[in-house]
mmCIF file of C-alpha atoms in Angstrom:
data_model
loop_
_atom_site.group_PDB
_atom_site.id
_atom_site.type_symbol
_atom_site.label_atom_id
_atom_site.label_comp_id
_atom_site.label_asym_id
_atom_site.label_seq_id
_atom_site.Cartn_x
_atom_site.Cartn_y
_atom_site.Cartn_z
ATOM 1 C CA MET A 1 11.614 -3.047 -1.099
ATOM 2 C CA SER A 2 12.122 0.549 -0.961
ATOM 3 C CA GLY A 3 14.027 2.181 1.827
ATOM 4 C CA VAL A 4 15.783 5.535 2.053
ATOM 5 C CA ARG A 5 17.334 7.900 4.762
ATOM 6 C CA THR A 6 16.316 11.501 5.582
ATOM 7 C CA SER A 7 14.045 11.795 1.911
ATOM 8 C CA PHE A 8 11.222 14.210 2.021
ATOM 9 C CA LEU A 9 8.538 14.291 -0.364
ATOM 10 C CA ARG A 10 7.912 17.434 -2.511
ATOM 11 C CA ASN A 11 10.562 19.487 -0.993
ATOM 12 C CA GLY A 12 12.282 20.509 -4.167
ATOM 13 C CA TRP A 13 15.586 18.978 -3.471
ATOM 14 C CA GLY A 14 15.199 16.001 -5.682
ATOM 15 C CA ASN A 15 15.116 13.205 -3.029
ATOM 16 C CA HIS A 16 15.702 9.694 -4.935
ATOM 17 C CA MET A 17 13.484 6.661 -4.491
ATOM 18 C CA GLU A 18 13.108 3.341 -6.256
ATOM 19 C CA GLU A 19 10.749 0.619 -6.279
ATOM 20 C CA MET A 20 10.319 -2.645 -8.091
ATOM 21 C CA ILE A 21 7.351 -2.543 -10.995
ATOM 22 C CA ILE A 22 5.399 -5.229 -12.089
ATOM 23 C CA PRO A 23 5.607 -6.093 -16.139
ATOM 24 C CA ASN A 24 2.755 -4.538 -18.091
ATOM 25 C CA GLU A 25 0.993 -7.744 -18.917
ATOM 26 C CA HIS A 26 0.478 -8.595 -15.035
ATOM 27 C CA LEU A 27 -0.934 -5.113 -14.426
ATOM 28 C CA GLY A 28 -4.639 -4.964 -12.548
ATOM 29 C CA ARG A 29 -7.600 -3.040 -12.739
ATOM 30 C CA ASP A 30 -9.041 -2.757 -9.531
ATOM 31 C CA PHE A 31 -7.364 -0.907 -6.410
ATOM 32 C CA ILE A 32 -8.120 -0.146 -2.767
ATOM 33 C CA VAL A 33 -5.814 2.505 -2.004
ATOM 34 C CA PRO A 34 -5.236 2.448 2.010
ATOM 35 C CA LYS A 35 -4.418 5.478 4.066
ATOM 36 C CA LEU A 36 -1.306 4.040 6.008
ATOM 37 C CA TYR A 37 -1.392 4.309 9.771
ATOM 38 C CA ASP A 38 0.618 7.277 11.013
ATOM 39 C CA SER A 39 1.194 8.493 7.540
ATOM 40 C CA GLN A 40 0.651 10.963 4.938
ATOM 41 C CA CYS A 41 0.808 9.518 1.653
ATOM 42 C CA ASN A 42 0.578 10.516 -1.794
ATOM 43 C CA PHE A 43 -0.386 8.355 -4.751
ATOM 44 C CA ARG A 44 0.039 8.065 -8.418
ATOM 45 C CA ILE A 45 -2.056 5.923 -10.990
ATOM 46 C CA PHE A 46 0.195 5.450 -14.110
ATOM 47 C CA ALA A 47 -1.622 4.123 -17.195
ATOM 48 C CA GLN A 48 0.430 2.203 -20.115
ATOM 49 C CA THR A 49 -2.677 2.856 -22.427
ATOM 50 C CA GLN A 50 -5.261 5.237 -22.880
ATOM 51 C CA THR A 51 -7.755 4.466 -20.006
ATOM 52 C CA ARG A 52 -10.367 5.966 -17.986
ATOM 53 C CA VAL A 53 -10.798 5.332 -13.928
ATOM 54 C CA ARG A 54 -13.216 5.588 -11.722
ATOM 55 C CA THR A 55 -12.421 6.895 -8.044
ATOM 56 C CA TYR A 56 -14.145 6.656 -4.842
ATOM 57 C CA ASN A 57 -13.350 8.092 -1.537
ATOM 58 C CA ASN A 58 -16.571 6.770 0.401
ATOM 59 C CA SER A 59 -18.023 10.281 -0.059
ATOM 60 C CA LEU A 60 -17.509 11.352 -3.811
ATOM 61 C CA VAL A 61 -17.630 9.352 -7.394
ATOM 62 C CA ASN A 62 -15.123 10.809 -9.841
ATOM 63 C CA TYR A 63 -13.986 9.733 -13.337
ATOM 64 C CA ILE A 64 -10.941 10.780 -14.965
ATOM 65 C CA ASN A 65 -9.175 10.074 -18.236
ATOM 66 C CA ILE A 66 -5.476 9.211 -18.392
ATOM 67 C CA LYS A 67 -3.516 9.369 -21.764
ATOM 68 C CA ARG A 68 -1.058 6.860 -22.600
ATOM 69 C CA GLY A 69 2.073 6.989 -20.715
ATOM 70 C CA SER A 70 0.745 9.539 -18.631
ATOM 71 C CA PHE A 71 -0.157 9.707 -14.718
ATOM 72 C CA GLN A 72 -2.478 11.184 -12.312
ATOM 73 C CA ASP A 73 -1.197 11.968 -8.617
ATOM 74 C CA TYR A 74 -3.319 12.366 -5.383
ATOM 75 C CA VAL A 75 -1.848 14.324 -2.579
ATOM 76 C CA ASN A 76 -2.463 13.638 1.225
ATOM 77 C CA TYR A 77 -5.539 11.224 0.214
ATOM 78 C CA ASN A 78 -8.058 9.513 2.631
ATOM 79 C CA LEU A 79 -9.036 6.054 1.721
ATOM 80 C CA TYR A 80 -9.868 5.304 -1.928
ATOM 81 C CA THR A 81 -11.048 2.554 -4.493
ATOM 82 C CA LEU A 82 -9.826 2.734 -8.016
ATOM 83 C CA GLN A 83 -11.679 1.061 -11.267
ATOM 84 C CA SER A 84 -9.844 1.187 -14.457
ATOM 85 C CA SER A 85 -11.175 0.446 -17.934
ATOM 86 C CA ALA A 86 -7.422 -0.498 -18.673
ATOM 87 C CA PRO A 87 -4.594 -2.238 -16.649
ATOM 88 C CA VAL A 88 -2.622 0.636 -14.543
ATOM 89 C CA GLN A 89 0.111 0.702 -12.240
ATOM 90 C CA VAL A 90 -0.437 2.549 -8.597
ATOM 91 C CA GLN A 91 2.451 3.795 -6.558
ATOM 92 C CA LEU A 92 2.296 5.056 -2.962
ATOM 93 C CA TYR A 93 4.528 7.891 -1.839
ATOM 94 C CA CYS A 94 4.290 8.264 2.056
ATOM 95 C CA ASN A 95 5.866 10.490 4.845
ATOM 96 C CA GLY A 96 5.349 9.639 8.516
ATOM 97 C CA ALA A 97 2.180 12.010 9.839
ATOM 98 C CA SER A 98 4.615 13.945 12.009
ATOM 99 C CA THR A 99 7.623 13.735 10.603
ATOM 100 C CA ARG A 100 9.272 14.688 7.325
ATOM 101 C CA TYR A 101 12.376 12.906 6.417
ATOM 102 C CA ASP A 102 11.218 9.100 6.599
ATOM 103 C CA ALA A 103 9.434 8.703 2.827
ATOM 104 C CA PHE A 104 8.991 5.662 1.113
ATOM 105 C CA MET A 105 7.693 4.334 -2.147
ATOM 106 C CA ALA A 106 5.580 1.205 -2.710
ATOM 107 C CA THR A 107 3.755 -0.421 -5.439
ATOM 108 C CA LEU A 108 0.356 -0.852 -4.629
ATOM 109 C CA PRO A 109 -1.125 -4.364 -5.180
ATOM 110 C CA SER A 110 -4.589 -4.528 -7.169
ATOM 111 C CA ILE A 111 -7.327 -6.999 -6.045
ATOM 112 C CA GLN A 112 -6.327 -9.218 -8.880
ATOM 113 C CA HIS A 113 -2.935 -9.511 -7.291
ATOM 114 C CA PHE A 114 -4.372 -10.286 -3.749
ATOM 115 C CA LYS A 115 -3.031 -13.648 -2.276
ATOM 116 C CA SER A 116 -4.408 -15.998 0.746
ATOM 117 C CA SER A 117 -1.170 -16.088 2.758
ATOM 118 C CA TYR A 118 2.243 -14.422 2.824
ATOM 119 C CA LYS A 119 5.407 -14.609 4.620
ATOM 120 C CA PHE A 120 7.349 -11.627 5.138
ATOM 121 C CA PRO A 121 10.385 -9.852 7.232
ATOM 122 C CA ILE A 122 10.378 -6.778 9.186
ATOM 123 C CA VAL A 123 13.905 -5.538 8.863
ATOM 124 C CA ASN A 124 15.845 -3.162 11.139
ATOM 125 C CA VAL A 125 19.116 -2.913 9.452
ATOM 126 C CA PHE A 126 19.617 1.042 8.457
ATOM 127 C CA LYS A 127 22.724 2.756 9.874
ATOM 128 C CA TYR A 128 22.643 4.022 13.626
ATOM 129 C CA PRO A 129 21.037 6.726 14.474
ATOM 130 C CA TYR A 130 18.505 6.093 11.867
ATOM 131 C CA LEU A 131 17.121 2.802 12.788
ATOM 132 C CA PRO A 132 13.053 2.078 12.111
ATOM 133 C CA HIS A 133 11.769 1.615 15.481
ATOM 134 C CA HIS A 134 8.067 1.389 14.420
ATOM 135 C CA PHE A 135 6.753 -1.500 12.071
ATOM 136 C CA TYR A 136 3.396 -2.048 11.024
ATOM 137 C CA ILE A 137 1.290 -4.185 8.288
ATOM 138 C CA THR A 138 -1.640 -2.898 6.680
ATOM 139 C CA ILE A 139 -3.995 -5.238 5.299
ATOM 140 C CA VAL A 140 -6.775 -5.051 2.964
ATOM 141 C CA ILE A 141 -9.546 -7.971 2.911
ATOM 142 C CA GLN A 142 -12.898 -8.657 2.640
ATOM 143 C CA SER A 143 -14.635 -7.573 5.897
ATOM 144 C CA TYR A 144 -16.310 -10.954 6.415
ATOM 145 C CA ALA A 145 -13.034 -12.884 6.194
ATOM 146 C CA LYS A 146 -10.863 -10.670 8.501
ATOM 147 C CA ALA A 147 -12.079 -13.067 11.538
ATOM 148 C CA GLY A 148 -10.301 -16.068 9.549
ATOM 149 C CA LEU A 149 -6.838 -14.262 9.467
ATOM 150 C CA ARG A 150 -3.959 -15.584 11.340
ATOM 151 C CA LEU A 151 -0.979 -13.849 12.092
ATOM 152 C CA ASP A 152 2.061 -16.104 13.225
ATOM 153 C CA SER A 153 -0.437 -18.674 13.588
ATOM 154 C CA LYS A 154 -2.677 -16.377 16.097
ATOM 155 C CA GLU A 155 -5.589 -14.465 15.881
ATOM 156 C CA ILE A 156 -5.282 -10.583 15.243
ATOM 157 C CA SER A 157 -6.677 -8.761 18.458
ATOM 158 C CA ASN A 158 -4.570 -5.652 18.541
ATOM 159 C CA TYR A 159 -5.331 -3.490 15.807
ATOM 160 C CA LYS A 160 -3.791 0.097 15.318
ATOM 161 C CA GLY A 161 -6.609 1.004 13.170
ATOM 162 C CA THR A 162 -9.542 -0.096 11.169
ATOM 163 C CA SER A 163 -11.549 1.488 8.317
ATOM 164 C CA THR A 164 -14.041 0.165 5.795
ATOM 165 C CA VAL A 165 -15.086 0.782 1.879
ATOM 166 C CA THR A 166 -16.950 -0.681 -0.655
ATOM 167 C CA LEU A 167 -15.980 -1.866 -4.035
ATOM 168 C CA GLU A 168 -18.247 -3.346 -6.377
ATOM 169 C CA SER A 169 -20.920 -3.929 -3.579
ATOM 170 C CA THR A 170 -18.362 -5.959 -1.638
ATOM 171 C CA LEU A 171 -17.223 -4.463 1.546
ATOM 172 C CA TYR A 172 -13.442 -4.302 2.579
ATOM 173 C CA SER A 173 -11.728 -3.674 5.935
ATOM 174 C CA VAL A 174 -8.408 -2.082 6.062
ATOM 175 C CA ILE A 175 -6.623 -3.232 9.168
ATOM 176 C CA THR A 176 -3.222 -2.002 10.629
ATOM 177 C CA VAL A 177 -1.153 -3.938 13.024
ATOM 178 C CA GLU A 178 2.052 -3.087 14.729
ATOM 179 C CA LEU A 179 4.698 -5.757 14.633
ATOM 180 C CA SER A 180 8.344 -6.489 15.901
ATOM 181 C CA VAL A 181 11.399 -7.338 13.632
ATOM 182 C CA GLY A 182 11.648 -10.721 12.331
ATOM 183 C CA LEU A 183 9.940 -13.276 9.929
ATOM 184 C CA HIS A 184 6.166 -13.396 9.964
ATOM 185 C CA LYS A 185 3.480 -15.305 8.169
ATOM 186 C CA ILE A 186 0.085 -14.214 7.769
ATOM 187 C CA GLN A 187 -2.872 -16.576 6.267
ATOM 188 C CA GLN A 188 -6.581 -16.343 5.704
ATOM 189 C CA ASN A 189 -7.888 -19.941 6.958
ATOM 190 C CA ASN A 190 -10.510 -20.332 4.348
ATOM 191 C CA ASP A 191 -8.227 -18.920 1.376
ATOM 192 C CA ILE A 192 -9.825 -15.679 1.100
ATOM 193 C CA PRO A 193 -7.266 -13.281 -0.763
ATOM 194 C CA PHE A 194 -6.079 -9.991 0.683
ATOM 195 C CA GLY A 195 -3.583 -7.322 -0.036
ATOM 196 C CA LEU A 196 -0.699 -6.680 2.347
ATOM 197 C CA ILE A 197 1.725 -3.732 2.738
ATOM 198 C CA VAL A 198 4.838 -3.625 5.169
ATOM 199 C CA TYR A 199 6.561 -0.633 6.361
ATOM 200 C CA GLY A 200 8.738 0.873 9.167
ATOM 201 C CA ARG A 201 9.927 4.121 10.310
ATOM 202 C CA THR A 202 11.573 6.213 12.587
ATOM 203 C CA LYS A 203 12.160 10.377 12.334
ATOM 204 C CA TYR A 204 14.914 10.199 9.584
ATOM 205 C CA SER A 205 14.191 6.688 8.119
ATOM 206 C CA GLY A 206 11.320 4.719 6.560
ATOM 207 C CA TYR A 207 10.908 1.830 4.191
ATOM 208 C CA GLY A 208 7.970 -0.117 2.799
ATOM 209 C CA PHE A 209 7.166 -2.867 0.355
ATOM 210 C CA PRO A 210 4.139 -4.996 -0.756
ATOM 211 C CA ALA A 211 4.430 -8.478 0.562
ATOM 212 C CA GLY A 212 3.612 -10.247 -2.640
ATOM 213 C CA PHE A 213 1.518 -10.610 -5.485
ATOM 214 C CA ALA A 214 -0.455 -13.042 -7.558
ATOM 215 C CA ILE A 215 0.852 -12.702 -10.967
ATOM 216 C CA LYS A 216 -1.462 -15.207 -12.695
ATOM 217 C CA ILE A 217 -4.367 -12.780 -12.974
ATOM 218 C CA LYS A 218 -6.856 -11.823 -15.777
ATOM 219 C CA PRO A 219 -6.733 -8.039 -16.258
#
């Protein structure tokens, strides 16, 4: 989990953020980079080897080459898909849409990392008066499978936002739900895998993390 207080992206003050990374042998190739609700996000693609990445933002296809040990940044993006010729790592860096000091950093699961169920905490243990008070999950799932999602054993009916994007002729939905503090469980009834990012924020604090990874993948 990456959580920081009064951190501001790209302000020149050297704000420090840390996040877990996954081993090179478990990196993925195909990503849907969601636009998080109430957020202004950047993302970075890290390449462990020379790679060529196809990017698509629902309107424009582009190809970029990234050298071994280098990275490519995208600032204030909308919904993207990425397809890489070699396994890569993708990091999100997000501020709130209307605030500046609540940034967090999160490792983005690839399609190959998706799971069909997750247990995850929503926490609020920041020092007063910087307690996060809005908490969200963003789900990335094949559109036909979203009806089979169950959150804490109930159907999801109250979305904060939805959008769609196509990857390899498959339509995916990006769904955001606001949650309360506590331990939660989400699953897809037919075991269709999906991705999950958890995050919370207030004006001066923010945190975010991927809810889990399937690590027995074939990159």
